[in-house]
Amino acid sequence: MHPKRKQKLFIILGLTTLAAVAIGLTLYALRSNINLFFSPVQIAAGEAPVDRTLRAGGMVKEDSVARDAESLDVTFVITDFVEELEVRYSGILPDLFREGQGVVVIGRLDGEGHLMASDVLAKHDENYMPREVADALEAAGYSPADYSSAGDGKASPADGGASGASY
């Protein structure tokens, strides 16, 4: 092989190796910062990773919020009206957090299937629903429009009132 060709080959191989290493390191660094969204159905089916940061969303189940009187610990259940997920959180909940409202929680699943939340995000007005929660409700066969004004006397699909009408 001619010395000039050999030199060009080593330069090309060196640049290719450096590019591969740079791409590999970038993907490795991004892997730990990705928070994938899972619905309670997906978590119950075992699709969510255990002990990795994830986002889960749904509606806060009525009569499921339990507060510890001596600390900021709160336990509540989120549901997509097919499956339920118990969430444990220690901290101050957002002002707009309440039962029957859509929430997205960020945290880690423990081995028992409970979500240990580090953040709780509540919707910001009565018509807003996080896109992931709306998609999860649609996948479960419900219309997000049925929940756009929770707490206004409308029946939920769990109560048999999928149309949201109250009689």
XYZ file of N, CA and C in Angstrom:
501
model
N 0.852 -1.177 0.000
C 0.000 0.000 0.000
C 0.899 1.243 0.000
N 0.507 2.174 -0.773
C 1.257 3.420 -0.911
C 1.188 4.197 0.413
N 2.278 4.837 0.844
C 2.289 5.546 2.132
C 1.217 6.643 2.231
N 0.927 7.353 1.141
C -0.126 8.393 1.176
C -1.499 7.762 1.410
N -1.764 6.659 0.739
C -3.046 5.963 0.928
C -3.169 5.443 2.355
N -2.078 4.899 2.858
C -2.077 4.378 4.221
C -2.363 5.498 5.221
N -1.779 6.663 5.004
C -2.009 7.807 5.885
C -3.473 8.255 5.824
N -4.046 8.332 4.627
C -5.465 8.715 4.475
C -6.379 7.697 5.150
N -6.056 6.414 4.996
C -6.855 5.360 5.619
C -6.843 5.495 7.138
N -5.672 5.744 7.735
C -5.587 5.921 9.188
C -6.353 7.164 9.645
N -6.297 8.228 8.870
C -7.044 9.447 9.221
C -8.545 9.170 9.182
N -9.006 8.504 8.149
C -10.448 8.191 8.029
C -10.880 7.254 9.157
N -10.097 6.230 9.436
C -10.430 5.311 10.532
C -10.422 6.033 11.882
N -9.466 6.912 12.090
C -9.401 7.670 13.343
C -10.609 8.582 13.517
N -10.990 9.287 12.458
C -12.165 10.170 12.531
C -13.453 9.379 12.745
N -13.572 8.239 12.088
C -14.752 7.392 12.262
C -14.840 6.880 13.696
N -13.694 6.470 14.245
C -13.672 5.996 15.638
C -14.045 7.117 16.600
N -13.491 8.302 16.392
C -13.832 9.438 17.252
C -15.312 9.793 17.165
N -15.873 9.770 15.964
C -17.299 10.064 15.800
C -18.151 9.022 16.519
N -17.776 7.750 16.412
C -18.526 6.683 17.080
C -18.469 6.839 18.603
N -17.303 7.160 19.124
C -17.157 7.368 20.567
C -17.981 8.571 21.018
N -17.952 9.665 20.266
C -18.722 10.863 20.624
C -20.219 10.573 20.618
N -20.695 9.864 19.615
C -22.122 9.514 19.551
C -22.492 8.592 20.707
N -21.651 7.611 20.998
C -21.919 6.694 22.107
C -21.988 7.408 23.446
N -21.068 8.316 23.704
C -21.076 9.067 24.963
C -22.297 9.983 25.060
N -22.679 10.594 23.957
C -23.863 11.457 23.953
C -25.116 10.648 24.270
N -25.282 9.513 23.619
C -26.457 8.676 23.886
C -26.465 8.155 25.322
N -25.299 7.810 25.854
C -25.224 7.346 27.239
C -25.627 8.452 28.205
N -25.199 9.682 27.942
C -25.541 10.808 28.821
C -27.030 11.132 28.738
N -27.604 11.047 27.565
C -29.025 11.359 27.414
C -29.925 10.278 27.995
N -29.441 9.055 28.057
C -30.245 7.942 28.550
C -30.766 8.197 29.961
N -29.968 8.790 30.803
C -30.372 9.007 32.192
C -31.294 10.220 32.346
N -31.411 11.058 31.329
C -32.242 12.251 31.423
C -33.602 12.103 30.743
N -33.888 10.966 30.185
C -35.148 10.778 29.485
C -36.187 10.261 30.472
N -37.322 10.962 30.549
C -38.433 10.536 31.385
C -39.580 10.118 30.477
N -39.789 8.831 30.311
C -40.858 8.351 29.458
C -42.178 8.379 30.212
N -43.274 8.600 29.484
C -44.599 8.655 30.080
C -45.247 7.279 30.013
N -45.869 6.883 31.131
C -46.592 5.619 31.192
C -47.952 5.861 31.837
N -48.971 5.188 31.318
C -50.298 5.248 31.924
C -50.393 4.140 32.976
N -51.373 4.216 33.878
C -51.529 3.141 34.864
C -51.704 1.757 34.227
N -52.338 1.675 33.049
C -52.499 0.386 32.368
C -51.132 -0.165 31.966
N -50.271 0.673 31.422
C -48.953 0.231 31.013
C -48.106 -0.178 32.215
N -48.245 0.541 33.307
C -47.483 0.197 34.513
C -47.968 -1.128 35.083
N -49.287 -1.334 35.112
C -49.835 -2.591 35.621
C -49.432 -3.774 34.735
N -49.247 -3.523 33.427
C -48.845 -4.581 32.506
C -47.352 -4.873 32.573
N -46.615 -4.104 33.372
C -45.184 -4.332 33.526
C -44.328 -3.692 32.456
N -44.884 -2.742 31.698
C -44.124 -2.087 30.634
C -43.180 -1.010 31.164
N -43.428 -0.517 32.372
C -42.614 0.564 32.931
C -41.407 -0.014 33.657
N -40.254 0.651 33.540
C -39.057 0.159 34.225
C -39.126 0.430 35.726
N -38.634 -0.510 36.503
C -38.590 -0.363 37.955
C -37.308 0.373 38.326
N -37.434 1.298 39.264
C -36.305 2.060 39.806
C -35.600 2.931 38.763
N -36.368 3.447 37.798
C -35.873 4.455 36.852
C -36.880 5.587 36.842
N -36.405 6.798 36.636
C -37.295 7.948 36.616
C -38.241 7.859 35.433
N -39.525 8.075 35.710
C -40.543 8.052 34.673
C -41.639 9.042 35.015
N -42.500 9.286 34.047
C -43.678 10.127 34.273
C -44.907 9.237 34.138
N -45.863 9.435 35.017
C -47.126 8.705 34.958
C -48.237 9.724 35.128
N -49.345 9.472 34.490
C -50.431 10.436 34.590
C -51.780 9.776 34.562
N -52.740 10.516 35.019
C -54.117 10.062 35.045
C -54.930 11.021 35.888
N -56.094 10.573 36.243
C -56.986 11.359 37.080
C -56.804 10.925 38.531
N -56.830 11.885 39.447
C -56.738 11.550 40.869
C -58.074 10.945 41.278
N -58.029 9.734 41.786
C -59.250 9.010 42.154
C -59.920 9.689 43.342
N -61.230 9.790 43.266
C -62.015 10.373 44.350
C -61.796 9.585 45.646
N -61.717 10.290 46.763
C -61.558 9.709 48.103
C -60.294 8.861 48.244
N -59.242 9.179 47.484
C -58.020 8.391 47.577
C -56.869 9.162 48.222
N -57.033 10.451 48.449
C -55.951 11.257 48.995
C -55.893 11.061 50.504
N -54.727 10.623 50.985
C -54.518 10.423 52.421
C -53.275 11.202 52.825
N -53.437 12.136 53.757
C -52.324 12.976 54.209
C -51.901 12.543 55.607
N -50.606 12.528 55.828
C -50.061 12.229 57.142
C -50.168 13.502 57.980
N -50.753 13.399 59.160
C -50.985 14.577 60.001
C -49.695 15.180 60.556
N -48.622 14.394 60.623
C -47.395 14.868 61.247
C -46.282 15.216 60.257
N -46.531 15.026 58.971
C -45.496 15.331 57.981
C -46.156 15.795 56.688
N -45.366 15.985 55.666
C -45.884 16.396 54.364
C -46.133 15.204 53.455
N -46.112 13.997 54.010
C -46.330 12.789 53.208
C -47.782 12.692 52.773
N -47.974 12.386 51.497
C -49.310 12.241 50.913
C -49.320 10.969 50.075
N -50.393 10.228 50.167
C -50.604 9.057 49.330
C -51.917 9.271 48.582
N -51.904 9.009 47.275
C -53.130 9.116 46.485
C -53.054 8.125 45.337
N -54.172 7.941 44.674
C -54.263 6.987 43.576
C -54.579 7.745 42.299
N -53.822 7.435 41.232
C -54.189 7.967 39.925
C -54.741 6.809 39.102
N -55.674 7.134 38.240
C -56.343 6.109 37.452
C -56.582 6.593 36.035
N -56.638 5.637 35.127
C -57.086 5.926 33.773
C -58.427 5.233 33.543
N -59.095 4.883 34.637
C -60.402 4.246 34.692
C -60.378 2.809 34.192
N -59.172 2.261 34.013
C -59.009 0.848 33.725
C -58.157 0.234 34.838
N -57.020 0.867 35.120
C -56.126 0.436 36.186
C -55.862 1.613 37.117
N -55.359 1.294 38.300
C -55.040 2.321 39.288
C -53.584 2.187 39.711
N -52.995 3.309 40.115
C -51.607 3.334 40.554
C -51.512 4.166 41.819
N -50.964 3.568 42.877
C -50.783 4.304 44.123
C -49.522 5.144 44.039
N -49.653 6.411 44.413
C -48.539 7.352 44.373
C -48.238 7.797 45.798
N -46.973 7.811 46.152
C -46.530 8.315 47.451
C -45.646 9.526 47.201
N -45.972 10.615 47.877
C -45.263 11.878 47.650
C -45.004 12.539 48.987
N -43.837 13.139 49.125
C -43.508 13.882 50.329
C -43.155 15.297 49.905
N -44.024 16.222 50.218
C -43.804 17.607 49.841
C -45.123 18.354 49.790
N -45.040 19.587 49.350
C -46.230 20.418 49.241
C -46.838 20.203 47.866
N -48.107 19.835 47.847
C -48.796 19.613 46.586
C -49.142 20.943 45.928
N -49.255 20.973 44.600
C -49.646 22.213 43.919
C -51.025 22.683 44.387
N -51.262 23.975 44.326
C -52.547 24.529 44.760
C -53.720 23.945 43.982
N -53.511 23.615 42.718
C -54.597 23.115 41.883
C -54.792 21.610 41.969
N -54.021 20.938 42.819
C -54.169 19.495 42.997
C -55.449 19.214 43.779
N -56.282 18.335 43.252
C -57.469 17.871 43.980
C -57.996 16.606 43.322
N -58.874 15.943 44.023
C -59.447 14.699 43.518
C -60.297 14.986 42.280
N -60.244 14.067 41.333
C -61.010 14.215 40.113
C -60.307 15.045 39.043
N -59.089 15.503 39.310
C -58.342 16.324 38.354
C -57.207 15.508 37.736
N -56.787 15.915 36.553
C -55.679 15.259 35.884
C -54.354 15.711 36.453
N -53.442 14.766 36.642
C -52.105 15.075 37.132
C -51.077 14.257 36.360
N -49.861 14.761 36.357
C -48.707 14.009 35.879
C -47.726 13.997 37.039
N -47.250 12.807 37.399
C -46.285 12.685 38.484
C -44.978 12.164 37.919
N -43.883 12.668 38.465
C -42.550 12.237 38.059
C -41.933 11.534 39.249
N -41.460 10.328 39.035
C -40.876 9.580 40.131
C -40.361 8.230 39.684
N -40.181 7.347 40.657
C -39.644 6.010 40.396
C -40.606 4.960 40.938
N -40.734 3.872 40.199
C -41.525 2.733 40.661
C -40.691 1.913 41.630
N -41.295 1.542 42.746
C -40.583 0.630 43.638
C -40.950 -0.803 43.255
N -40.389 -1.753 43.920
C -40.624 -3.159 43.599
C -42.038 -3.626 43.868
N -42.804 -2.865 44.649
C -44.165 -3.254 45.006
C -45.213 -2.638 44.088
N -44.795 -1.874 43.087
C -45.736 -1.273 42.156
C -46.260 0.082 42.580
N -45.639 0.708 43.578
C -46.011 2.058 43.996
C -45.069 3.055 43.335
N -45.586 4.208 43.008
C -44.758 5.249 42.417
C -44.327 6.196 43.527
N -43.026 6.311 43.713
C -42.465 7.226 44.698
C -42.199 8.539 43.956
N -43.095 9.490 44.088
C -43.049 10.715 43.292
C -42.059 11.726 43.857
N -41.343 12.369 42.962
C -40.480 13.482 43.342
C -41.132 14.811 42.962
N -42.015 14.793 41.975
C -42.755 15.985 41.540
C -44.186 15.603 41.208
N -45.108 16.510 41.503
C -46.508 16.348 41.123
C -46.904 17.593 40.343
N -47.367 17.395 39.133
C -47.770 18.502 38.272
C -49.283 18.439 38.095
N -49.961 19.493 38.489
C -51.414 19.546 38.363
C -51.776 20.427 37.175
N -52.925 20.173 36.614
C -53.338 20.982 35.468
C -53.589 22.417 35.903
N -53.460 23.347 34.968
C -53.479 24.747 35.352
C -54.822 25.433 35.212
N -55.784 24.850 34.550
C -57.131 25.405 34.546
C -58.132 24.286 34.321
N -59.404 24.611 34.367
C -60.426 23.569 34.316
C -60.558 22.893 32.963
N -60.033 23.475 31.897
C -60.156 22.871 30.576
C -58.883 22.177 30.112
N -57.795 22.351 30.831
C -56.518 21.773 30.408
C -56.383 20.352 30.913
N -55.851 19.498 30.043
C -55.489 18.154 30.451
C -54.157 17.844 29.781
N -53.169 17.350 30.531
C -51.894 17.028 29.907
C -52.094 16.087 28.714
N -51.337 16.314 27.651
C -51.497 15.547 26.418
C -51.356 14.052 26.681
N -50.390 13.687 27.532
C -50.168 12.273 27.818
C -51.374 11.651 28.523
N -51.988 12.409 29.436
C -53.162 11.901 30.151
C -54.323 11.754 29.179
N -54.517 12.732 28.306
C -55.594 12.655 27.307
C -55.386 11.457 26.390
N -54.152 11.218 25.956
C -53.860 10.073 25.095
C -54.130 8.761 25.822
N -53.768 8.692 27.107
C -53.991 7.471 27.877
C -55.480 7.214 28.060
N -56.262 8.267 28.296
C -57.708 8.097 28.430
C -58.318 7.638 27.114
N -57.869 8.214 26.003
C -58.379 7.797 24.696
C -58.030 6.348 24.412
N -56.813 5.930 24.781
C -56.398 4.547 24.572
C -57.242 3.586 25.407
N -57.731 4.064 26.545
C -58.575 3.238 27.406
C -60.034 3.270 26.961
N -60.344 4.068 25.929
C -61.704 4.100 25.409
C -62.561 5.208 25.960
N -61.965 6.201 26.606
C -62.720 7.311 27.168
C -62.361 8.593 26.452
N -63.259 9.556 26.503
C -63.012 10.847 25.877
C -62.500 11.829 26.920
N -61.383 12.498 26.649
C -60.881 13.495 27.595
C -61.884 14.624 27.826
N -62.775 14.850 26.897
C -63.786 15.893 27.062
C -64.708 15.592 28.237
N -64.843 14.316 28.585
C -65.685 13.939 29.722
C -65.106 14.435 31.038
N -63.815 14.779 31.045
C -63.133 15.152 32.272
C -62.623 16.573 32.252
N -62.998 17.346 31.268
C -62.428 18.686 31.137
C -62.867 19.623 32.242
N -63.962 19.347 32.901
C -64.424 20.183 34.006
C -64.785 19.305 35.181
N -63.809 18.603 35.721
C -64.050 17.716 36.850
C -64.544 18.517 38.042
N -65.407 17.899 38.777
C -65.926 18.558 39.959
C -67.137 19.429 39.659
N -67.677 19.386 38.453
C -68.826 20.218 38.132
C -70.140 19.442 38.173
N -70.116 18.256 38.800
C -71.338 17.485 38.941
C -71.519 16.458 37.853
N -70.605 16.389 36.902
C -70.728 15.408 35.840
C -70.299 14.052 36.361
N -70.932 13.025 35.837
C -70.577 11.670 36.225
C -69.341 11.233 35.467
N -68.532 10.415 36.091
C -67.344 9.901 35.420
C -67.674 8.558 34.789
N -66.862 8.088 33.838
C -67.112 6.789 33.241
C -67.110 5.677 34.274
N -66.340 5.839 35.336
C -66.313 4.803 36.383
C -67.686 4.709 37.068
N -68.447 5.794 37.037
C -69.779 5.789 37.615
C -70.838 5.373 36.601
N -70.435 5.020 35.398
C -71.382 4.625 34.369
C -71.835 5.787 33.524
N -71.245 6.952 33.682
C -71.682 8.126 32.936
C -70.648 8.554 31.919
N -70.386 7.729 30.929
C -69.332 8.029 29.960
C -69.624 9.312 29.172
N -70.871 9.664 29.034
C -71.180 10.878 28.276
C -70.983 12.121 29.121
N -70.818 11.941 30.425
C -70.621 13.077 31.295
C -71.935 13.689 31.738
N -73.046 13.126 31.312
C -74.345 13.684 31.681
C -74.706 13.256 33.096
N -75.372 14.125 33.791
C -75.801 13.839 35.158
C -77.323 13.889 35.190
N -77.945 12.868 35.737
C -79.413 12.813 35.754
C -79.962 12.940 37.145
